[in-house]
Amino acid sequence: MTTVFIISAPSGSGKSTLVNLVRSGDSRLLFSVSYTTRKPRGHEQPGESYNYISREDFEQRIRRNEFLEYAEVFGNYYGTSRNALQQAKAEARDLVLDIDVQGARQLKRSIPDAVTIFILAPSRDILEQRLRTRSEDSEDVIERRLHDAAIEIRNWREYDYVVVNHHVNESAETLASIIRAERVRRSRMEEQIRPILASFDQKPPMLF
Ligand code: 5GP
């Protein structure tokens, strides 16, 4: 059984750090590496942060229906490959998607039992400070990200869980707990319960 975890957050909320922390402690999680037409930032490595492709290549993949979902964010395309879900299913792992609000909406429609988690910084000032410390973006990009964050966070009610990222370690624990709890939700336990019930059926209770 594969559970899909969708994580959205305005850029600079600390989402990547949190996701990396949770991934490193949970080998059942498969992280989907998205495709994008944006250029690599700072120390980002192709195939690790994203698969970087041209606009033309992206549009061809759209036509070939290769994306589970895709969206245009900050003037660039971003998309999740269908292969990611197939791989997670084949390996009986859970899939983690770091995607924006539009992508989360699309996926929730096609995978209704996907779990959605929204992460946000405790305030605008802290978000701005984090974006500046990261110093990977130019001034106008930072301004745009702050502007977009203000719009994005208005959608928080559409998510199943909301994590305010005050302290990275605490938030990572919260995120890991959400994942652990969702795995034992009754609707996901059918496959695990069946052999347990069968083992009891083999030895029916003695009737007095
Ligand atoms: P960034 O350029 O800061 O890495 O990402 C910008 C936004 O694109 C973030 O909100 C991120 O979650 C979103 N994003 C990254 N990959 C995908 C994807 O595959 N699909 C969608 N819809 N959004 C994505």
mmCIF file of C-alpha atoms and ligand atoms in Angstrom:
data_model
loop_
_atom_site.group_PDB
_atom_site.id
_atom_site.type_symbol
_atom_site.label_atom_id
_atom_site.label_comp_id
_atom_site.label_asym_id
_atom_site.label_seq_id
_atom_site.Cartn_x
_atom_site.Cartn_y
_atom_site.Cartn_z
ATOM 1 C CA MET A 1 0.000 0.000 0.000
ATOM 2 C CA THR A 2 1.462 3.310 -1.056
ATOM 3 C CA THR A 3 0.395 6.498 0.686
ATOM 4 C CA VAL A 4 1.021 9.771 -1.093
ATOM 5 C CA PHE A 5 2.142 12.668 1.105
ATOM 6 C CA ILE A 6 1.844 16.069 -0.506
ATOM 7 C CA ILE A 7 3.838 18.824 1.132
ATOM 8 C CA SER A 8 3.388 22.455 0.135
ATOM 9 C CA ALA A 9 4.978 25.564 1.553
ATOM 10 C CA PRO A 10 5.915 29.019 0.394
ATOM 11 C CA SER A 11 9.538 29.090 -0.672
ATOM 12 C CA GLY A 12 11.817 29.812 2.329
ATOM 13 C CA SER A 13 9.586 28.093 4.906
ATOM 14 C CA GLY A 14 12.235 25.462 5.549
ATOM 15 C CA LYS A 15 10.347 22.743 3.716
ATOM 16 C CA SER A 16 13.363 21.153 2.000
ATOM 17 C CA THR A 17 15.335 20.937 5.259
ATOM 18 C CA LEU A 18 12.355 19.343 7.003
ATOM 19 C CA VAL A 19 11.693 16.897 4.217
ATOM 20 C CA ASN A 20 15.387 15.902 4.107
ATOM 21 C CA LEU A 21 15.443 15.304 7.862
ATOM 22 C CA VAL A 22 12.332 13.144 7.730
ATOM 23 C CA ARG A 23 13.558 11.224 4.691
ATOM 24 C CA SER A 24 16.887 10.414 6.288
ATOM 25 C CA GLY A 25 15.096 8.727 9.197
ATOM 26 C CA ASP A 26 12.528 6.810 7.178
ATOM 27 C CA SER A 27 13.641 4.480 4.390
ATOM 28 C CA ARG A 28 10.046 3.705 3.431
ATOM 29 C CA LEU A 29 9.678 7.188 1.988
ATOM 30 C CA LEU A 30 10.393 7.731 -1.659
ATOM 31 C CA PHE A 31 10.912 11.344 -2.624
ATOM 32 C CA SER A 32 9.753 12.322 -6.063
ATOM 33 C CA VAL A 33 12.270 14.453 -7.943
ATOM 34 C CA SER A 34 10.198 16.873 -10.005
ATOM 35 C CA TYR A 35 10.902 18.123 -13.495
ATOM 36 C CA THR A 36 11.319 21.851 -13.961
ATOM 37 C CA THR A 37 12.216 24.384 -16.603
ATOM 38 C CA ARG A 38 13.847 26.695 -14.068
ATOM 39 C CA LYS A 39 17.631 26.921 -13.849
ATOM 40 C CA PRO A 40 19.542 25.265 -10.954
ATOM 41 C CA ARG A 41 20.100 27.508 -7.923
ATOM 42 C CA GLY A 42 23.199 27.632 -5.724
ATOM 43 C CA HIS A 43 24.382 24.137 -4.926
ATOM 44 C CA GLU A 44 21.441 22.309 -6.448
ATOM 45 C CA GLN A 45 22.422 19.154 -8.276
ATOM 46 C CA PRO A 46 20.568 17.911 -11.370
ATOM 47 C CA GLY A 47 18.633 14.741 -10.584
ATOM 48 C CA GLU A 48 18.747 15.480 -6.849
ATOM 49 C CA SER A 49 16.786 18.688 -6.337
ATOM 50 C CA TYR A 50 15.100 18.605 -9.722
ATOM 51 C CA ASN A 51 15.460 17.203 -13.192
ATOM 52 C CA TYR A 52 16.184 20.374 -15.185
ATOM 53 C CA ILE A 53 14.784 20.329 -18.688
ATOM 54 C CA SER A 54 13.957 22.826 -21.432
ATOM 55 C CA ARG A 55 10.514 24.301 -21.940
ATOM 56 C CA GLU A 56 10.228 22.430 -25.216
ATOM 57 C CA ASP A 57 11.074 19.093 -23.567
ATOM 58 C CA PHE A 58 8.560 19.833 -20.768
ATOM 59 C CA GLU A 59 5.785 20.621 -23.246
ATOM 60 C CA GLN A 60 6.483 17.410 -25.143
ATOM 61 C CA ARG A 61 6.176 15.461 -21.892
ATOM 62 C CA ILE A 62 2.833 17.197 -21.201
ATOM 63 C CA ARG A 63 1.606 16.069 -24.615
ATOM 64 C CA ARG A 64 2.778 12.517 -23.914
ATOM 65 C CA ASN A 65 0.784 12.625 -20.656
ATOM 66 C CA GLU A 66 3.891 11.826 -18.600
ATOM 67 C CA PHE A 67 2.947 14.006 -15.640
ATOM 68 C CA LEU A 68 0.765 13.055 -12.712
ATOM 69 C CA GLU A 69 0.330 16.805 -12.253
ATOM 70 C CA TYR A 70 2.119 19.936 -13.356
ATOM 71 C CA ALA A 71 1.837 23.666 -12.839
ATOM 72 C CA GLU A 72 3.430 26.923 -13.851
ATOM 73 C CA VAL A 73 5.040 28.609 -10.831
ATOM 74 C CA PHE A 74 7.125 31.832 -10.951
ATOM 75 C CA GLY A 75 6.996 31.643 -14.773
ATOM 76 C CA ASN A 76 8.488 28.137 -14.912
ATOM 77 C CA TYR A 77 6.942 24.729 -15.329
ATOM 78 C CA TYR A 78 7.163 22.188 -12.505
ATOM 79 C CA GLY A 79 5.775 18.672 -12.748
ATOM 80 C CA THR A 80 5.641 15.263 -11.078
ATOM 81 C CA SER A 81 6.381 12.299 -13.277
ATOM 82 C CA ARG A 82 3.907 9.396 -13.314
ATOM 83 C CA ASN A 83 6.921 7.084 -12.920
ATOM 84 C CA ALA A 84 7.423 8.291 -9.353
ATOM 85 C CA LEU A 85 4.100 6.808 -8.252
ATOM 86 C CA GLN A 86 4.685 3.602 -10.221
ATOM 87 C CA GLN A 87 8.096 3.197 -8.589
ATOM 88 C CA ALA A 88 6.695 3.810 -5.093
ATOM 89 C CA LYS A 89 3.988 1.189 -5.693
ATOM 90 C CA ALA A 90 6.456 -1.340 -7.110
ATOM 91 C CA GLU A 91 8.732 -0.883 -4.087
ATOM 92 C CA ALA A 92 5.822 -0.775 -1.574
ATOM 93 C CA ARG A 93 6.973 2.601 -0.344
ATOM 94 C CA ASP A 94 5.206 5.873 0.397
ATOM 95 C CA LEU A 95 5.640 8.790 -1.935
ATOM 96 C CA VAL A 96 6.537 12.312 -0.816
ATOM 97 C CA LEU A 97 5.771 15.151 -3.189
ATOM 98 C CA ASP A 98 6.994 18.685 -2.655
ATOM 99 C CA ILE A 99 4.576 20.573 -4.851
ATOM 100 C CA ASP A 100 2.716 23.869 -4.923
ATOM 101 C CA VAL A 101 -0.913 24.575 -4.068
ATOM 102 C CA GLN A 102 -2.127 24.123 -7.661
ATOM 103 C CA GLY A 103 -0.408 20.732 -7.927
ATOM 104 C CA ALA A 104 -1.786 19.660 -4.543
ATOM 105 C CA ARG A 105 -5.308 20.498 -5.718
ATOM 106 C CA GLN A 106 -4.917 18.533 -8.961
ATOM 107 C CA LEU A 107 -3.575 15.489 -7.146
ATOM 108 C CA LYS A 108 -6.159 15.506 -4.391
ATOM 109 C CA ARG A 109 -8.747 15.186 -7.161
ATOM 110 C CA SER A 110 -7.064 12.164 -8.757
ATOM 111 C CA ILE A 111 -5.762 10.597 -5.498
ATOM 112 C CA PRO A 112 -8.393 11.534 -2.860
ATOM 113 C CA ASP A 113 -6.688 9.642 -0.039
ATOM 114 C CA ALA A 114 -3.426 11.536 -0.499
ATOM 115 C CA VAL A 115 -2.399 13.294 2.716
ATOM 116 C CA THR A 116 -1.772 17.015 2.355
ATOM 117 C CA ILE A 117 0.515 18.976 4.654
ATOM 118 C CA PHE A 118 1.122 22.709 4.577
ATOM 119 C CA ILE A 119 4.263 24.177 6.127
ATOM 120 C CA LEU A 120 4.675 27.847 6.866
ATOM 121 C CA ALA A 121 7.153 30.179 8.508
ATOM 122 C CA PRO A 122 5.984 31.812 11.781
ATOM 123 C CA SER A 123 5.817 35.313 10.239
ATOM 124 C CA ARG A 124 6.514 37.354 7.134
ATOM 125 C CA ASP A 125 9.638 38.870 8.722
ATOM 126 C CA ILE A 126 11.070 35.443 9.502
ATOM 127 C CA LEU A 127 10.295 34.259 5.988
ATOM 128 C CA GLU A 128 12.051 37.311 4.522
ATOM 129 C CA GLN A 129 15.037 36.763 6.778
ATOM 130 C CA ARG A 130 15.270 33.102 5.704
ATOM 131 C CA LEU A 131 15.059 34.014 2.029
ATOM 132 C CA ARG A 132 17.832 36.590 2.443
ATOM 133 C CA THR A 133 20.106 34.284 4.453
ATOM 134 C CA ARG A 134 19.747 31.668 1.753
ATOM 135 C CA SER A 135 21.057 34.398 -0.618
ATOM 136 C CA GLU A 136 20.425 32.304 -3.672
ATOM 137 C CA ASP A 137 17.920 34.709 -5.182
ATOM 138 C CA SER A 138 18.200 38.226 -6.535
ATOM 139 C CA GLU A 139 16.302 41.096 -4.861
ATOM 140 C CA ASP A 140 13.414 41.054 -7.320
ATOM 141 C CA VAL A 141 13.048 37.268 -6.961
ATOM 142 C CA ILE A 142 12.937 37.625 -3.143
ATOM 143 C CA GLU A 143 10.241 40.321 -3.448
ATOM 144 C CA ARG A 144 8.266 38.096 -5.785
ATOM 145 C CA ARG A 145 8.559 35.078 -3.484
ATOM 146 C CA LEU A 146 7.308 37.165 -0.524
ATOM 147 C CA HIS A 147 4.417 38.427 -2.588
ATOM 148 C CA ASP A 148 3.547 34.911 -3.756
ATOM 149 C CA ALA A 149 3.889 33.526 -0.207
ATOM 150 C CA ALA A 150 1.228 35.990 0.974
ATOM 151 C CA ILE A 151 -1.137 34.599 -1.668
ATOM 152 C CA GLU A 152 -0.160 30.951 -1.162
ATOM 153 C CA ILE A 153 -0.707 30.873 2.588
ATOM 154 C CA ARG A 154 -4.326 31.898 2.115
ATOM 155 C CA ASN A 155 -4.916 28.334 0.912
ATOM 156 C CA TRP A 156 -3.912 26.691 4.198
ATOM 157 C CA ARG A 157 -7.474 25.538 4.905
ATOM 158 C CA GLU A 158 -7.375 23.158 1.931
ATOM 159 C CA TYR A 159 -4.743 21.012 3.687
ATOM 160 C CA ASP A 160 -5.192 18.130 6.134
ATOM 161 C CA TYR A 161 -2.308 19.278 8.366
ATOM 162 C CA VAL A 162 -0.594 22.617 8.968
ATOM 163 C CA VAL A 163 2.884 22.823 10.491
ATOM 164 C CA VAL A 164 4.205 26.202 11.623
ATOM 165 C CA ASN A 165 7.968 25.861 11.371
ATOM 166 C CA HIS A 166 9.294 27.562 14.536
ATOM 167 C CA HIS A 167 12.090 25.082 15.234
ATOM 168 C CA VAL A 168 13.341 22.782 12.553
ATOM 169 C CA ASN A 169 13.898 19.677 14.730
ATOM 170 C CA GLU A 170 10.524 19.958 16.401
ATOM 171 C CA SER A 171 8.776 20.475 13.055
ATOM 172 C CA ALA A 172 10.610 17.482 11.575
ATOM 173 C CA GLU A 173 9.326 15.358 14.467
ATOM 174 C CA THR A 174 5.802 16.620 13.897
ATOM 175 C CA LEU A 175 6.075 15.787 10.212
ATOM 176 C CA ALA A 176 7.417 12.303 10.959
ATOM 177 C CA SER A 177 4.552 11.760 13.434
ATOM 178 C CA ILE A 178 1.948 12.759 10.864
ATOM 179 C CA ILE A 179 3.432 10.264 8.425
ATOM 180 C CA ARG A 180 3.557 7.482 11.017
ATOM 181 C CA ALA A 181 -0.019 8.093 12.168
ATOM 182 C CA GLU A 182 -1.407 8.261 8.641
ATOM 183 C CA ARG A 183 0.140 4.877 7.838
ATOM 184 C CA VAL A 184 -2.029 3.189 10.467
ATOM 185 C CA ARG A 185 -5.257 4.910 9.484
ATOM 186 C CA ARG A 186 -7.908 2.162 9.390
ATOM 187 C CA SER A 187 -8.573 2.612 5.659
ATOM 188 C CA ARG A 188 -4.912 1.764 4.940
ATOM 189 C CA MET A 189 -4.728 -1.322 7.160
ATOM 190 C CA GLU A 190 -6.768 -3.795 5.073
ATOM 191 C CA GLU A 191 -3.754 -5.641 3.620
ATOM 192 C CA GLN A 192 -2.030 -5.961 6.996
ATOM 193 C CA ILE A 193 -5.135 -7.044 8.882
ATOM 194 C CA ARG A 194 -6.186 -9.774 6.437
ATOM 195 C CA PRO A 195 -3.400 -12.304 7.325
ATOM 196 C CA ILE A 196 -3.859 -11.563 11.035
ATOM 197 C CA LEU A 197 -7.555 -12.371 10.791
ATOM 198 C CA ALA A 198 -6.768 -15.451 8.701
ATOM 199 C CA SER A 199 -4.378 -16.697 11.377
ATOM 200 C CA PHE A 200 -7.232 -16.554 13.883
ATOM 201 C CA ASP A 201 -9.631 -18.253 11.478
ATOM 202 C CA GLN A 202 -7.271 -21.234 11.258
ATOM 203 C CA LYS A 203 -7.823 -21.838 14.981
ATOM 204 C CA PRO A 204 -11.442 -20.967 15.751
ATOM 205 C CA PRO A 205 -12.114 -20.094 19.386
ATOM 206 C CA MET A 206 -13.230 -23.032 21.566
ATOM 207 C CA LEU A 207 -16.918 -22.853 22.357
ATOM 208 C CA PHE A 208 -17.945 -23.786 25.877
HETATM 209 P P1 5GP B 1 11.464 26.353 -6.109
HETATM 210 O O1 5GP B 1 11.747 27.050 -7.392
HETATM 211 O O2 5GP B 1 11.565 27.272 -4.925
HETATM 212 O O3 5GP B 1 12.302 25.113 -5.934
HETATM 213 O O4 5GP B 1 9.968 25.842 -6.154
HETATM 214 C C1 5GP B 1 8.930 26.707 -6.432
HETATM 215 C C2 5GP B 1 7.589 26.057 -6.156
HETATM 216 O O5 5GP B 1 7.352 24.982 -7.063
HETATM 217 C C3 5GP B 1 7.490 25.448 -4.756
HETATM 218 O O6 5GP B 1 6.244 25.860 -4.202
HETATM 219 C C4 5GP B 1 7.496 23.975 -5.002
HETATM 220 O O7 5GP B 1 6.742 23.254 -4.036
HETATM 221 C C5 5GP B 1 6.815 23.902 -6.346
HETATM 222 N N1 5GP B 1 7.086 22.640 -7.042
HETATM 223 C C6 5GP B 1 8.229 21.927 -7.076
HETATM 224 N N2 5GP B 1 8.078 20.817 -7.796
HETATM 225 C C7 5GP B 1 6.797 20.808 -8.215
HETATM 226 C C8 5GP B 1 6.011 19.902 -8.999
HETATM 227 O O8 5GP B 1 6.462 18.861 -9.461
HETATM 228 N N3 5GP B 1 4.718 20.253 -9.228
HETATM 229 C C9 5GP B 1 4.170 21.398 -8.731
HETATM 230 N N4 5GP B 1 2.882 21.634 -8.997
HETATM 231 N N5 5GP B 1 4.866 22.274 -7.996
HETATM 232 C C10 5GP B 1 6.157 21.984 -7.742
#
